[in-house]
Tab-separated table of C-alpha atoms in Angstrom:
chain	number	residue	atom	x	y	z
A	1445	UNK	CA	29.259	5.546	20.144
A	1446	UNK	CA	27.467	8.899	20.354
A	1447	UNK	CA	24.970	8.020	17.608
A	1448	UNK	CA	24.317	4.583	19.083
A	1449	UNK	CA	23.727	6.085	22.527
A	1450	UNK	CA	21.386	8.753	21.106
A	1451	UNK	CA	19.326	6.097	19.312
A	1452	UNK	CA	19.314	3.877	22.407
A	1453	UNK	CA	17.883	6.781	24.452
A	1454	UNK	CA	15.274	7.625	21.797
A	1455	UNK	CA	14.096	4.026	21.765
A	1456	UNK	CA	14.072	3.662	25.546
A	1457	UNK	CA	12.605	7.019	26.579
A	1458	UNK	CA	10.539	8.119	23.582
A	1459	UNK	CA	9.463	4.807	22.089
A	1460	UNK	CA	11.100	5.518	18.738
A	1461	UNK	CA	11.010	2.376	16.584
A	1462	UNK	CA	12.570	3.623	13.341
A	1463	UNK	CA	15.701	5.643	12.646
A	1464	UNK	CA	16.980	7.162	9.407
A	1465	UNK	CA	20.664	7.979	9.088
A	1466	UNK	CA	20.754	11.044	6.885
A	1467	UNK	CA	23.596	12.772	5.091
A	1468	UNK	CA	24.520	14.361	1.780
A	1469	UNK	CA	26.673	11.266	1.263
A	1470	UNK	CA	25.858	9.111	4.253
A	1471	UNK	CA	28.066	6.262	2.966
A	1472	UNK	CA	31.182	8.300	3.767
A	1473	UNK	CA	30.226	8.371	7.468
A	1474	UNK	CA	33.164	7.686	9.763
A	1475	UNK	CA	35.896	7.684	7.114
A	1476	UNK	CA	37.866	10.408	8.887
A	1477	UNK	CA	38.175	8.479	12.144
A	1478	UNK	CA	38.369	4.848	11.036
A	1479	UNK	CA	34.684	4.069	11.488
A	1480	UNK	CA	32.139	3.082	8.859
A	1481	UNK	CA	28.447	3.258	8.144
A	1482	UNK	CA	28.399	-0.540	8.015
A	1483	UNK	CA	29.741	-0.757	11.589
A	1484	UNK	CA	27.221	1.829	12.781
A	1485	UNK	CA	24.311	-0.077	11.239
A	1486	UNK	CA	25.446	-3.330	12.849
A	1487	UNK	CA	25.653	-1.607	16.265
A	1488	UNK	CA	22.195	-0.076	15.838
A	1489	UNK	CA	20.865	-3.482	14.796
A	1490	UNK	CA	21.610	-4.711	18.340
A	1491	UNK	CA	19.351	-2.146	20.044
A	1492	UNK	CA	16.356	-3.846	21.610
A	1493	UNK	CA	13.104	-2.134	20.653
A	1494	UNK	CA	14.461	-0.559	17.475
A	1495	UNK	CA	12.542	-2.072	14.573
A	1496	UNK	CA	13.782	-0.386	11.387
A	1497	UNK	CA	17.006	1.291	10.206
A	1498	UNK	CA	17.226	3.301	7.000
A	1499	UNK	CA	19.946	5.429	5.475
A	1500	UNK	CA	19.945	8.063	2.765
A	1501	UNK	CA	21.385	9.582	0.564
A	1502	UNK	CA	23.856	7.101	-0.816
A	1503	UNK	CA	26.535	7.849	-3.362
A	1504	UNK	CA	27.641	4.994	-5.643
A	1505	UNK	CA	31.291	5.965	-5.228
A	1506	UNK	CA	31.249	5.173	-1.501
A	1507	UNK	CA	29.264	1.926	-1.468
A	1508	UNK	CA	31.781	-0.498	0.042
A	1509	UNK	CA	31.696	-4.286	0.021
A	1510	UNK	CA	31.378	-4.059	3.815
A	1511	UNK	CA	28.231	-1.936	3.481
A	1512	UNK	CA	26.800	-4.257	0.839
A	1513	UNK	CA	27.359	-7.252	3.148
A	1514	UNK	CA	25.415	-5.486	5.931
A	1515	UNK	CA	22.323	-5.618	3.716
A	1516	UNK	CA	22.392	-9.381	4.135
A	1517	UNK	CA	23.316	-9.391	7.835
A	1518	UNK	CA	21.445	-6.625	9.658
A	1519	UNK	CA	17.968	-7.856	10.538
A	1520	UNK	CA	16.545	-4.366	11.076
A	1521	UNK	CA	17.998	-2.688	7.990
A	1522	UNK	CA	15.361	-1.642	5.475
A	1523	UNK	CA	15.174	-3.798	2.370
A	1524	UNK	CA	14.970	-0.633	0.286
A	1525	UNK	CA	17.975	1.318	-0.952
A	1526	UNK	CA	17.854	4.526	-2.966
A	1527	UNK	CA	21.093	4.739	-4.964
A	1528	UNK	CA	21.142	7.701	-7.374
A	1529	UNK	CA	22.856	6.950	-10.693
A	1530	UNK	CA	21.804	10.172	-12.532
A	1531	UNK	CA	22.752	8.852	-16.004
A	1532	UNK	CA	23.670	5.646	-17.783
A	1533	UNK	CA	26.237	7.404	-19.948
A	1534	UNK	CA	29.883	7.386	-18.888
A	1535	UNK	CA	30.505	10.655	-20.751
A	1536	UNK	CA	27.558	12.388	-19.057
A	1537	UNK	CA	28.678	11.096	-15.645
A	1538	UNK	CA	32.124	12.508	-16.397
A	1539	UNK	CA	30.624	15.912	-17.256
A	1540	UNK	CA	28.700	15.703	-13.983
A	1541	UNK	CA	32.012	15.053	-12.200
A	1542	UNK	CA	30.746	11.736	-10.846
A	1543	UNK	CA	33.451	9.328	-9.744
A	1544	UNK	CA	31.880	6.103	-11.019
A	1545	UNK	CA	30.955	4.494	-14.311
A	1546	UNK	CA	27.755	2.760	-15.409
A	1547	UNK	CA	29.603	-0.570	-15.234
A	1548	UNK	CA	30.718	0.066	-11.655
A	1549	UNK	CA	27.181	1.070	-10.721
A	1550	UNK	CA	25.607	-2.056	-12.275
A	1551	UNK	CA	28.193	-4.163	-10.424
A	1552	UNK	CA	27.034	-2.611	-7.148
A	1553	UNK	CA	23.432	-3.564	-7.930
A	1554	UNK	CA	24.478	-7.156	-8.639
A	1555	UNK	CA	26.338	-7.337	-5.320
A	1556	UNK	CA	23.423	-5.793	-3.406
A	1557	UNK	CA	20.953	-8.271	-4.905
A	1558	UNK	CA	23.295	-11.153	-4.066
A	1559	UNK	CA	23.622	-9.950	-0.449
A	1560	UNK	CA	19.881	-9.278	-0.038
A	1561	UNK	CA	17.709	-10.962	-2.696
A	1562	UNK	CA	14.603	-9.124	-1.408
A	1563	UNK	CA	16.127	-5.650	-1.779
A	1564	UNK	CA	14.040	-2.957	-3.455
A	1565	UNK	CA	16.222	-0.581	-5.478
A	1566	UNK	CA	15.378	2.935	-6.600
A	1567	UNK	CA	17.368	5.674	-8.285
A	1568	UNK	CA	17.392	9.214	-9.664
A	1569	UNK	CA	17.731	9.928	-13.393
A	1570	UNK	CA	18.332	13.340	-14.943
A	1571	UNK	CA	16.986	13.661	-18.491
A	1572	UNK	CA	18.710	16.049	-20.861
A	1573	UNK	CA	21.830	16.973	-18.900
A	1574	UNK	CA	23.864	19.737	-20.565
A	1575	UNK	CA	24.296	18.906	-24.271
A	1576	UNK	CA	23.273	15.273	-23.813
A	1577	UNK	CA	23.366	13.519	-27.193
A	1578	UNK	CA	20.789	11.004	-28.393
A	1579	UNK	CA	23.444	8.298	-28.018
A	1580	UNK	CA	24.070	9.297	-24.389
A	1581	UNK	CA	20.338	9.243	-23.730
A	1582	UNK	CA	20.114	5.749	-25.219
A	1583	UNK	CA	22.939	4.642	-22.903
A	1584	UNK	CA	20.732	5.714	-19.999
A	1585	UNK	CA	17.842	3.728	-21.458
A	1586	UNK	CA	20.150	0.683	-21.698
A	1587	UNK	CA	21.197	1.087	-18.076
A	1588	UNK	CA	17.543	1.221	-17.037
A	1589	UNK	CA	16.924	-2.044	-18.892
A	1590	UNK	CA	19.903	-3.736	-17.277
A	1591	UNK	CA	19.331	-2.348	-13.764
A	1592	UNK	CA	15.654	-3.305	-13.495
A	1593	UNK	CA	14.900	-0.776	-10.779
A	1594	UNK	CA	11.775	-1.180	-8.712
A	1595	UNK	CA	11.103	2.525	-9.208
A	1596	UNK	CA	12.874	5.679	-10.301
A	1597	UNK	CA	12.658	9.379	-9.677
A	1598	UNK	CA	13.296	11.253	-12.902
A	1599	UNK	CA	13.692	14.913	-13.682
A	1600	UNK	CA	14.532	17.202	-16.574
A	1601	UNK	CA	17.903	18.868	-16.121
A	1602	UNK	CA	17.673	22.429	-14.919
A	1603	UNK	CA	20.669	24.558	-13.959
A	1604	UNK	CA	21.441	25.060	-10.285
A	1605	UNK	CA	23.216	28.273	-9.372
A	1606	UNK	CA	26.929	28.103	-8.608
A	1607	UNK	CA	27.414	24.644	-10.153
A	1608	UNK	CA	29.839	23.836	-12.967
A	1609	UNK	CA	26.967	22.663	-15.137
A	1610	UNK	CA	25.163	25.992	-14.765
A	1611	UNK	CA	28.200	27.679	-16.321
A	1612	UNK	CA	28.165	25.386	-19.370
A	1613	UNK	CA	26.419	26.516	-22.532
A	1614	UNK	CA	23.480	24.150	-23.037
A	1615	UNK	CA	22.337	23.716	-26.627
A	1616	UNK	CA	19.687	21.100	-25.865
A	1617	UNK	CA	16.150	22.440	-26.424
A	1618	UNK	CA	13.519	22.008	-23.723
A	1619	UNK	CA	11.228	19.978	-26.008
A	1620	UNK	CA	13.956	17.331	-26.464
A	1621	UNK	CA	14.606	17.257	-22.719
A	1622	UNK	CA	10.875	16.767	-22.111
A	1623	UNK	CA	10.618	13.999	-24.717
A	1624	UNK	CA	13.563	12.175	-23.137
A	1625	UNK	CA	12.006	12.464	-19.690
A	1626	UNK	CA	8.759	10.980	-20.994
A	1627	UNK	CA	10.685	8.099	-22.598
A	1628	UNK	CA	12.503	7.420	-19.306
A	1629	UNK	CA	9.245	7.503	-17.367
A	1630	UNK	CA	7.551	5.163	-19.845
A	1631	UNK	CA	10.370	2.629	-19.536
């Protein structure tokens, strides 16, 4: 109710026409008190004068069927969704401590496209995660072929302080990481 009222006031008094719901994992919004991002979007969709609703950053683990359905129902919801996958390799995703598999992720894309055939899908890919094998890299290339993203953001893995990955010994040379990034970007 508080978010809806804030947006209603912004539209009415400041002429705001677009709102972006932002969170580290925005899909988990409302879980603690029995609410959901899907419900929030549908309430915002009713606000007269509001033209566009976006949300970011999504996490594949928390994309519910209810949220997917909203992509086909809400008239003001952007037809673009950025859904970071990071890797197409189940073993790399496990090392990243992600709570989804490539198969689960591809299933989400199928459901999203069924709910909103005009949806534009983008993702993030990390090339050369700690000790990524050639086979794991090729699994990412296969996912890219299957997913048919409209665009991707891709990066070479680099350690971030205080993460589990930064504590792992990485035996993958930078030239291999760079070559894999170029292959991803050429896909």
